[in-house]
CSV table of C-alpha atoms and ligand atoms in Angstrom, one decimal:
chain,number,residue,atom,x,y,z
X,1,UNK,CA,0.0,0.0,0.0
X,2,UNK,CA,1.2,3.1,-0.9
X,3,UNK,CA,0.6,5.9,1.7
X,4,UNK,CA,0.7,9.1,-0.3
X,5,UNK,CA,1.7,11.2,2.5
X,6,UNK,CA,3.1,14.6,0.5
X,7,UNK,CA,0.9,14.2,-1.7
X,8,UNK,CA,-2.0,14.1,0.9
X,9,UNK,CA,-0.2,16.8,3.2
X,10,UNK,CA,0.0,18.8,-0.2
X,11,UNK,CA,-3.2,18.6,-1.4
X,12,UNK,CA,-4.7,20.1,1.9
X,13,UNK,CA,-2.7,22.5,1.9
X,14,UNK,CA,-4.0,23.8,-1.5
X,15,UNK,CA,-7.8,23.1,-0.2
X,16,UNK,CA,-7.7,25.2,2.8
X,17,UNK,CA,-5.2,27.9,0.5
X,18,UNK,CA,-8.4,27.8,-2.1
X,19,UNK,CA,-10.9,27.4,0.7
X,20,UNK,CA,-9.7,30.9,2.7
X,21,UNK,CA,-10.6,32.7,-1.1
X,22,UNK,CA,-14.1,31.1,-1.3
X,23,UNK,CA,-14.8,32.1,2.4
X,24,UNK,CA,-13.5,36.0,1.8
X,25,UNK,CA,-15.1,36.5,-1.6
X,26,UNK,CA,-18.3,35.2,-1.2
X,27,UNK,CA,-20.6,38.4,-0.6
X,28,UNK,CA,-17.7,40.4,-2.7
X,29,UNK,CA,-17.1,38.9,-5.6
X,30,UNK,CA,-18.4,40.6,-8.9
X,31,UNK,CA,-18.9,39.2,-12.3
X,32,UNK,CA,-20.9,35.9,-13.1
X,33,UNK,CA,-20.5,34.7,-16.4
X,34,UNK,CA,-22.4,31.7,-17.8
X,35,UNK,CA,-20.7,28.5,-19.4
X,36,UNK,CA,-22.6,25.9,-21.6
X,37,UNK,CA,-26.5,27.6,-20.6
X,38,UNK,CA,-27.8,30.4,-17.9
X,39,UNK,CA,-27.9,27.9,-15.3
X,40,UNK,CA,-24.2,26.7,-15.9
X,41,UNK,CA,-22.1,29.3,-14.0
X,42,UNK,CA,-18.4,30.4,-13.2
X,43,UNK,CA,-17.2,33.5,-11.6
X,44,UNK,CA,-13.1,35.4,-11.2
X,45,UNK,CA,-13.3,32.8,-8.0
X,46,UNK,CA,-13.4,29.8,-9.8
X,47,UNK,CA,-10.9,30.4,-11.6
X,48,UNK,CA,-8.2,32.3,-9.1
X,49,UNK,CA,-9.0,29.1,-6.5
X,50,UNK,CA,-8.2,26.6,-9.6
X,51,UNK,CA,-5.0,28.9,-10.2
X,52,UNK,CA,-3.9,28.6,-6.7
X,53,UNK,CA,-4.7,25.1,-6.3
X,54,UNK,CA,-2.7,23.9,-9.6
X,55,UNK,CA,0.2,25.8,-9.2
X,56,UNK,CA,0.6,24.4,-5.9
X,57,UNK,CA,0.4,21.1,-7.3
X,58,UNK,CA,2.5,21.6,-10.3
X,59,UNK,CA,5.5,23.6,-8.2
X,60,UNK,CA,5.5,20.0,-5.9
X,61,UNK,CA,4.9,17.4,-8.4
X,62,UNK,CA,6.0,18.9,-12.1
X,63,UNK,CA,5.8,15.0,-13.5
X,64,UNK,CA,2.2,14.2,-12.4
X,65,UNK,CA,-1.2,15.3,-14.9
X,66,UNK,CA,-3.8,17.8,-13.3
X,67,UNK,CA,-6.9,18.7,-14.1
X,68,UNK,CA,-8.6,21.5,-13.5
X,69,UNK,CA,-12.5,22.2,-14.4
X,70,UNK,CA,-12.1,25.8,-15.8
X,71,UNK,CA,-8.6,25.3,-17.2
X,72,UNK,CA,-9.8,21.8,-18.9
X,73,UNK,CA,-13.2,23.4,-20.7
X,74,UNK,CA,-13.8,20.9,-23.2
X,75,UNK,CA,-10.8,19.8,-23.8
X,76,UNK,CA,-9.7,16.2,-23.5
X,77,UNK,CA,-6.9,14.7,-21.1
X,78,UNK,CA,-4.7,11.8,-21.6
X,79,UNK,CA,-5.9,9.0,-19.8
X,80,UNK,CA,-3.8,6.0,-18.2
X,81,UNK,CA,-1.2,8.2,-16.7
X,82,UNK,CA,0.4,6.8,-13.9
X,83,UNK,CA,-0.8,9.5,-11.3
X,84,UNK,CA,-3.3,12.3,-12.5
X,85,UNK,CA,-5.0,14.8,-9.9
X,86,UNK,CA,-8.1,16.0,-10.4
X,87,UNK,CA,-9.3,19.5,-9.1
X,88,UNK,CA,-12.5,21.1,-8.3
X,89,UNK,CA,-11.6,24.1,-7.0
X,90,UNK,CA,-15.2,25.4,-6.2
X,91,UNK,CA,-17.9,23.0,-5.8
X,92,UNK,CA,-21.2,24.3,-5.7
X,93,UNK,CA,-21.0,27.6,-7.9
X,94,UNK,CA,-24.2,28.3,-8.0
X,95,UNK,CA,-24.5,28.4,-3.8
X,96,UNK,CA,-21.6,30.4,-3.8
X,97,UNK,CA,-22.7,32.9,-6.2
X,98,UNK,CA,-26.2,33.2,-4.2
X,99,UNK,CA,-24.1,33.8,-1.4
X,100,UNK,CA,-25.2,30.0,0.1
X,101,UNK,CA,-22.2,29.1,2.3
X,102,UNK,CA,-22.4,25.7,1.0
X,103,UNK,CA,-19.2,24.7,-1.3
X,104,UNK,CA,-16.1,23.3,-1.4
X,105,UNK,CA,-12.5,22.6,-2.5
X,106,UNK,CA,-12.4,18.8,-3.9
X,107,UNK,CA,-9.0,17.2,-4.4
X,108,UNK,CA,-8.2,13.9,-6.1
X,109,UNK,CA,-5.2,11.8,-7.4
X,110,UNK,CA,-6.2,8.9,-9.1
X,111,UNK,CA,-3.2,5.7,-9.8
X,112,UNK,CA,-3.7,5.4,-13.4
X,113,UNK,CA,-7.4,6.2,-13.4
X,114,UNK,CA,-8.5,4.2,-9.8
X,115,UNK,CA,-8.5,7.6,-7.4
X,116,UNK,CA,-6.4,6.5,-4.3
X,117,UNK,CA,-6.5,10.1,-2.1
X,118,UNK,CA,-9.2,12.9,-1.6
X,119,UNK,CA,-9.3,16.1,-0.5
X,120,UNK,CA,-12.9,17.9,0.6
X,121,UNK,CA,-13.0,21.0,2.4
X,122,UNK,CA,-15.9,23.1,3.2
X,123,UNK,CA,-14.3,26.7,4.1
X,124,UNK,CA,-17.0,27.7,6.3
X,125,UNK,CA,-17.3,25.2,8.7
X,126,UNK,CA,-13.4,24.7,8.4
X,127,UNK,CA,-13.9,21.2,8.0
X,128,UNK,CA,-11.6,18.9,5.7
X,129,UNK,CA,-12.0,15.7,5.1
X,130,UNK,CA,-9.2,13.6,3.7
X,131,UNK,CA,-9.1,9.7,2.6
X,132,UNK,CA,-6.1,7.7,1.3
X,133,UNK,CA,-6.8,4.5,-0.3
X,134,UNK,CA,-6.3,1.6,2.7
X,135,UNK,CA,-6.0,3.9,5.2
X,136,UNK,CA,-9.4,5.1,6.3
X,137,UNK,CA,-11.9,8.5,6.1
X,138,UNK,CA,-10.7,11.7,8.7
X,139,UNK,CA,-12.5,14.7,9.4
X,140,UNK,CA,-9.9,17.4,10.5
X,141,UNK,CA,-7.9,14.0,11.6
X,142,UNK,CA,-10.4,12.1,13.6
X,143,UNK,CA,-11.5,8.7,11.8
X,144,UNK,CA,-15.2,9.0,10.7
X,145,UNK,CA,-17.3,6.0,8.6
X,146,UNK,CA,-20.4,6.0,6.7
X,147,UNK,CA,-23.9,5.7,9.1
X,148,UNK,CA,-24.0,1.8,9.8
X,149,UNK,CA,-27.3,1.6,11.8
X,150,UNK,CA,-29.4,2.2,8.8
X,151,UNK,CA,-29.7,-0.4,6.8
X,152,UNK,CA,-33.2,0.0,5.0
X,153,UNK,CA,-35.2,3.2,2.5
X,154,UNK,CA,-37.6,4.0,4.3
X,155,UNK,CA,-35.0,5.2,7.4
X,156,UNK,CA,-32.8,6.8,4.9
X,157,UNK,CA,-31.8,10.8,4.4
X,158,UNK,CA,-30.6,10.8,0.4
X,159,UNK,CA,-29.5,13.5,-1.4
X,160,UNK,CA,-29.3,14.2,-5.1
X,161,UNK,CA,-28.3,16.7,-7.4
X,162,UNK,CA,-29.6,18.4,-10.4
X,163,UNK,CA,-27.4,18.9,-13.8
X,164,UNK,CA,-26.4,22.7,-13.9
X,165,UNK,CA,-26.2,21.6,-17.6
X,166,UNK,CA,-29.7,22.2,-19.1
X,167,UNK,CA,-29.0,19.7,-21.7
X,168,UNK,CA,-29.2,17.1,-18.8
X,169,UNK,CA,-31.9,17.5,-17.1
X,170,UNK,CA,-33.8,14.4,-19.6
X,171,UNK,CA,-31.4,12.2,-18.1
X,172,UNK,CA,-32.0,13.1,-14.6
X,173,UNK,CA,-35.6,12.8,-15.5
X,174,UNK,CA,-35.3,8.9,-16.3
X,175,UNK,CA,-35.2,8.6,-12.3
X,176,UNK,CA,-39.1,8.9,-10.9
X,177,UNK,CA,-38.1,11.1,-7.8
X,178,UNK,CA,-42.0,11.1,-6.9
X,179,UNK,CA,-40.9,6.9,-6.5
X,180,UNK,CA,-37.3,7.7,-4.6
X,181,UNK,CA,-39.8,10.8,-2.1
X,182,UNK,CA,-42.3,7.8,-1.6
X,183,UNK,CA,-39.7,5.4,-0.4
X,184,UNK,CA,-37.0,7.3,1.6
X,185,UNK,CA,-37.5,9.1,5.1
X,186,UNK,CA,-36.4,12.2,3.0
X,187,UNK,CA,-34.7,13.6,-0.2
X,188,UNK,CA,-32.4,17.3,0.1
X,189,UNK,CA,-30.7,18.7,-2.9
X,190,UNK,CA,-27.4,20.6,-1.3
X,191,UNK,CA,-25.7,21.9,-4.5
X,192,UNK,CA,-22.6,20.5,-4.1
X,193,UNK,CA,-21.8,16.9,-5.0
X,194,UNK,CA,-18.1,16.9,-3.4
X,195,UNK,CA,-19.2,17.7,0.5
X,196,UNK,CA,-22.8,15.4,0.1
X,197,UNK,CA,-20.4,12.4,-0.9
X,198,UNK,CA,-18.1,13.3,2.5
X,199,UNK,CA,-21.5,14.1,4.5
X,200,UNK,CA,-22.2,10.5,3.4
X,201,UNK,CA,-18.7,9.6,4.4
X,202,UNK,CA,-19.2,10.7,7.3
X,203,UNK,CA,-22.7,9.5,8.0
X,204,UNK,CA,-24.6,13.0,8.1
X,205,UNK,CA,-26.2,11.6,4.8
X,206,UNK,CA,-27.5,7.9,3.9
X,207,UNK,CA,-27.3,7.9,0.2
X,208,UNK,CA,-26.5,10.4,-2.9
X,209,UNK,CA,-27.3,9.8,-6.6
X,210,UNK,CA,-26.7,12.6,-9.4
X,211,UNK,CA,-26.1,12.2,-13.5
X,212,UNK,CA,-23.8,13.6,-15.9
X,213,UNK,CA,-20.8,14.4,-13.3
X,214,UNK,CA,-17.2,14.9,-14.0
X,215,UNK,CA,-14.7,13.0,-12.4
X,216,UNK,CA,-13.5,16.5,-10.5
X,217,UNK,CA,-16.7,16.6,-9.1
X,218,UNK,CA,-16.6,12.8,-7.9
X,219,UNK,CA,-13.2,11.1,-7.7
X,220,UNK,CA,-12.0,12.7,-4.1
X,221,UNK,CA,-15.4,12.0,-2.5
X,222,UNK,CA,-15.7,8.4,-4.0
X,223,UNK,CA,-12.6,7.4,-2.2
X,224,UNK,CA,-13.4,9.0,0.6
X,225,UNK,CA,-16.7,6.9,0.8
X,226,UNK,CA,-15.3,3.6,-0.1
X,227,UNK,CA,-12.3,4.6,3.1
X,228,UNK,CA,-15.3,5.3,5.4
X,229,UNK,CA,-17.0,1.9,4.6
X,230,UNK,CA,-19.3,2.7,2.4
X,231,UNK,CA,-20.4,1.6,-1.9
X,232,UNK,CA,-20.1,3.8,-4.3
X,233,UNK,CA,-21.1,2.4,-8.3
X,234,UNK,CA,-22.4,3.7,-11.2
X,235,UNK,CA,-26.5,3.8,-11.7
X,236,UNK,CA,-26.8,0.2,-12.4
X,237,UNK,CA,-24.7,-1.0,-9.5
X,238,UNK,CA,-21.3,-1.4,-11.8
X,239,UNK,CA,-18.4,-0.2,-10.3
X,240,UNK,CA,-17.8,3.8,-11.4
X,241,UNK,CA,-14.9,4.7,-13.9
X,242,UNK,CA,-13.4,8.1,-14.2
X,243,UNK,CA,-15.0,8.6,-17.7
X,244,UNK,CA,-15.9,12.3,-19.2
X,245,UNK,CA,-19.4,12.2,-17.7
X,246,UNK,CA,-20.3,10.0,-14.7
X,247,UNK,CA,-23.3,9.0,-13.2
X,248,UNK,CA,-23.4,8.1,-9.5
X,249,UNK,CA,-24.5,6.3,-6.7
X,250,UNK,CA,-23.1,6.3,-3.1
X,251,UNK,CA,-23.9,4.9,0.1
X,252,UNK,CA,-24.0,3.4,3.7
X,253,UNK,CA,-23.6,0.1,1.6
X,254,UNK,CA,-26.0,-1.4,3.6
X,255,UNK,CA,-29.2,0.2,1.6
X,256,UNK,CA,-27.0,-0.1,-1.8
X,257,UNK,CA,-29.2,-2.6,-3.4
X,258,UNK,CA,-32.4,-1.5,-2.2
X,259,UNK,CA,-31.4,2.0,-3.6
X,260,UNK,CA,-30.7,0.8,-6.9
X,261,UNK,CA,-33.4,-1.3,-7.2
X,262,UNK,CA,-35.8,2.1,-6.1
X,263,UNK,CA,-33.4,4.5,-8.7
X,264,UNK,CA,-34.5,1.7,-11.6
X,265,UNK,CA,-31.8,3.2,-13.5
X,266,UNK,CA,-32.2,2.0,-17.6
X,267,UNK,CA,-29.3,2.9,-19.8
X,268,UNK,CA,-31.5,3.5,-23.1
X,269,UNK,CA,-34.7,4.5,-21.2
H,301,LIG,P1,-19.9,23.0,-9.8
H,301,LIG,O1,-20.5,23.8,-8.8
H,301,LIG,O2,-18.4,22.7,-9.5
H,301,LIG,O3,-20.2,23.3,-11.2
H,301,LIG,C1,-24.8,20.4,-8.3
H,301,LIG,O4,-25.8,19.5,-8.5
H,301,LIG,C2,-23.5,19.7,-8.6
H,301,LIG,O5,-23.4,19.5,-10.0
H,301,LIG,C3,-22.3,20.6,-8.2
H,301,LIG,O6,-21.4,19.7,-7.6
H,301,LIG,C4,-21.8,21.1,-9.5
H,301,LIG,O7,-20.4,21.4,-9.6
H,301,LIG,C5,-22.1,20.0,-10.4
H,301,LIG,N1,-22.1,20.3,-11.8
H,301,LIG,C6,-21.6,19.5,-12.8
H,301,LIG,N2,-21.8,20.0,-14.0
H,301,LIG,C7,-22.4,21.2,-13.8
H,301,LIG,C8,-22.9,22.2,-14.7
H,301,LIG,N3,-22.7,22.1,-16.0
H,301,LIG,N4,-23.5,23.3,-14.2
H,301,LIG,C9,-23.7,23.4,-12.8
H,301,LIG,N5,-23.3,22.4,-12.0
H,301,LIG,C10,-22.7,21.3,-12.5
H,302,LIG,CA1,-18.8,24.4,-12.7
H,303,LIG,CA1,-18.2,20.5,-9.3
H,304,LIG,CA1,-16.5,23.8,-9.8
């Protein structure tokens, strides 16, 4: 097992260097521009926090491949590298720009596509969570795991997320929510998919699901929910690869099949 301690100790340092931007600028920042539609959004934060972050990175590991969401914009990377970081350096745009104080910094490195370490800090409630393949989830260094005394739907808190991406939402629409309401003890939507995977790392959350993800939105949280005992797999229960667009489902592990089964997920729906 290979413990990734600089690259771990470096990659919260860039969260929490990110993180102290997010917190200052959030009721002062100015322009919003829009990306692929009106609902898809970016703003000068996203893209000095992905600056900061990937020139940390870079400086400390020149050999390794990072990418960045706003630096990346459509543009293709080179898969099967050895080590490649991903970096969301503002996850949950859209709360941040309606000054909701509920985002985050996301951090992975995946070992030739498997991510083995993530990063996930929430800069308002200073708390980072950090997992390294094989050795466990931490919250600000104190071992957490995923909420094992659920084990059934109907006593379940799941969370989902809907595309930013207009051209998504039909996708999104192949799940019957009215079926997933019906059958959970409740459903929130928190606008950021990196801290609702660690909030179901860390058992503050049973169950997440959301289509048409990147793998910066996903990879640190994924590992973080495997380390704190937990499944994570695509929509029909295979296990999730860190293709261009990903569709997810984590958990306890415990309701994973039952979830599924309620998500009815059809790939040509
Ligand atoms: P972002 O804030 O970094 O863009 C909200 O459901 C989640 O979906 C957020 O984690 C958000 O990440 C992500 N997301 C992915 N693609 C998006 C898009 N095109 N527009 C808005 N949010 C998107
Ligand atoms: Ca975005
Ligand atoms: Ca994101
Ligand atoms: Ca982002």
């Amino acid at each position: 097992m290979h413990s990734y301690n600089a690259e771990l100790a470096l990659a919260v340092r860039a969260a929490r260097e990110a993180g102290r931007l997010i917190r200052e600028k959030i009721n002062r920042h100015r322009v919003t521009e829009t990306k692929s539609c009106l609902s898809d959004l970016v703003t000068e934060v996203d893209r000095l926090a992905e600056e900061v972050t990937l020139h940390m990175i870079r400086d400390r590991f020149p050999e390794h491949t990072v990418v960045g969401e706003e630096e990346q914009a459509g543009r293709a990377w080179e898969t099967g590298k050895n080590l490649t970081w991903f970096v969301d350096p503002l996850d949950g745009t859209t709360n941040f720009v309606f000054g909701l104080p509920f985002c985050a910094v996301s951090i992975a490195l995946a070992h030739r596509g498997r991510p083995v370490l993530g990063v996930i800090h929430d800069p308002f409630r200073e708390e980072t969570f950090t997992a390294v393949r094989g050795g466990g989830a931490h919250l600000n260094g104190a071992p957490v795991s995923v909420d094992r005394a659920i084990c059934t739907l109907d006593r379940s808190l799941l969370v989902t997320g809907y595309p930013g991406n207009a051209a998504m939402r039909p996708r999104m629409h192949r799940v019957d929510y009215k079926e997933v309401i019906d059958r959970c003890s409740n459903l929130r939507a928190l606008g950021s998919a990196a801290l609702e995977l660690a909030y179901v790392a860390c058992g503050r959350l049973t169950g997440f699901w959301e289509v048409a993800l990147r793998p910066w939105d996903v990879a640190a949280g994924m590992v973080l929910v495997e380390e704190a005992g937990g499944t994570v797999s695509d929509l029909a229960g295979q296990p999730l690869e860190m293709t261009e667009y990903v569709d997810i489902a984590a958990s306890n592990g415990l309701i994973h099949r039952e979830f599924l089964a309620c998500l009815a997920w059809e790939d040509e729906k």
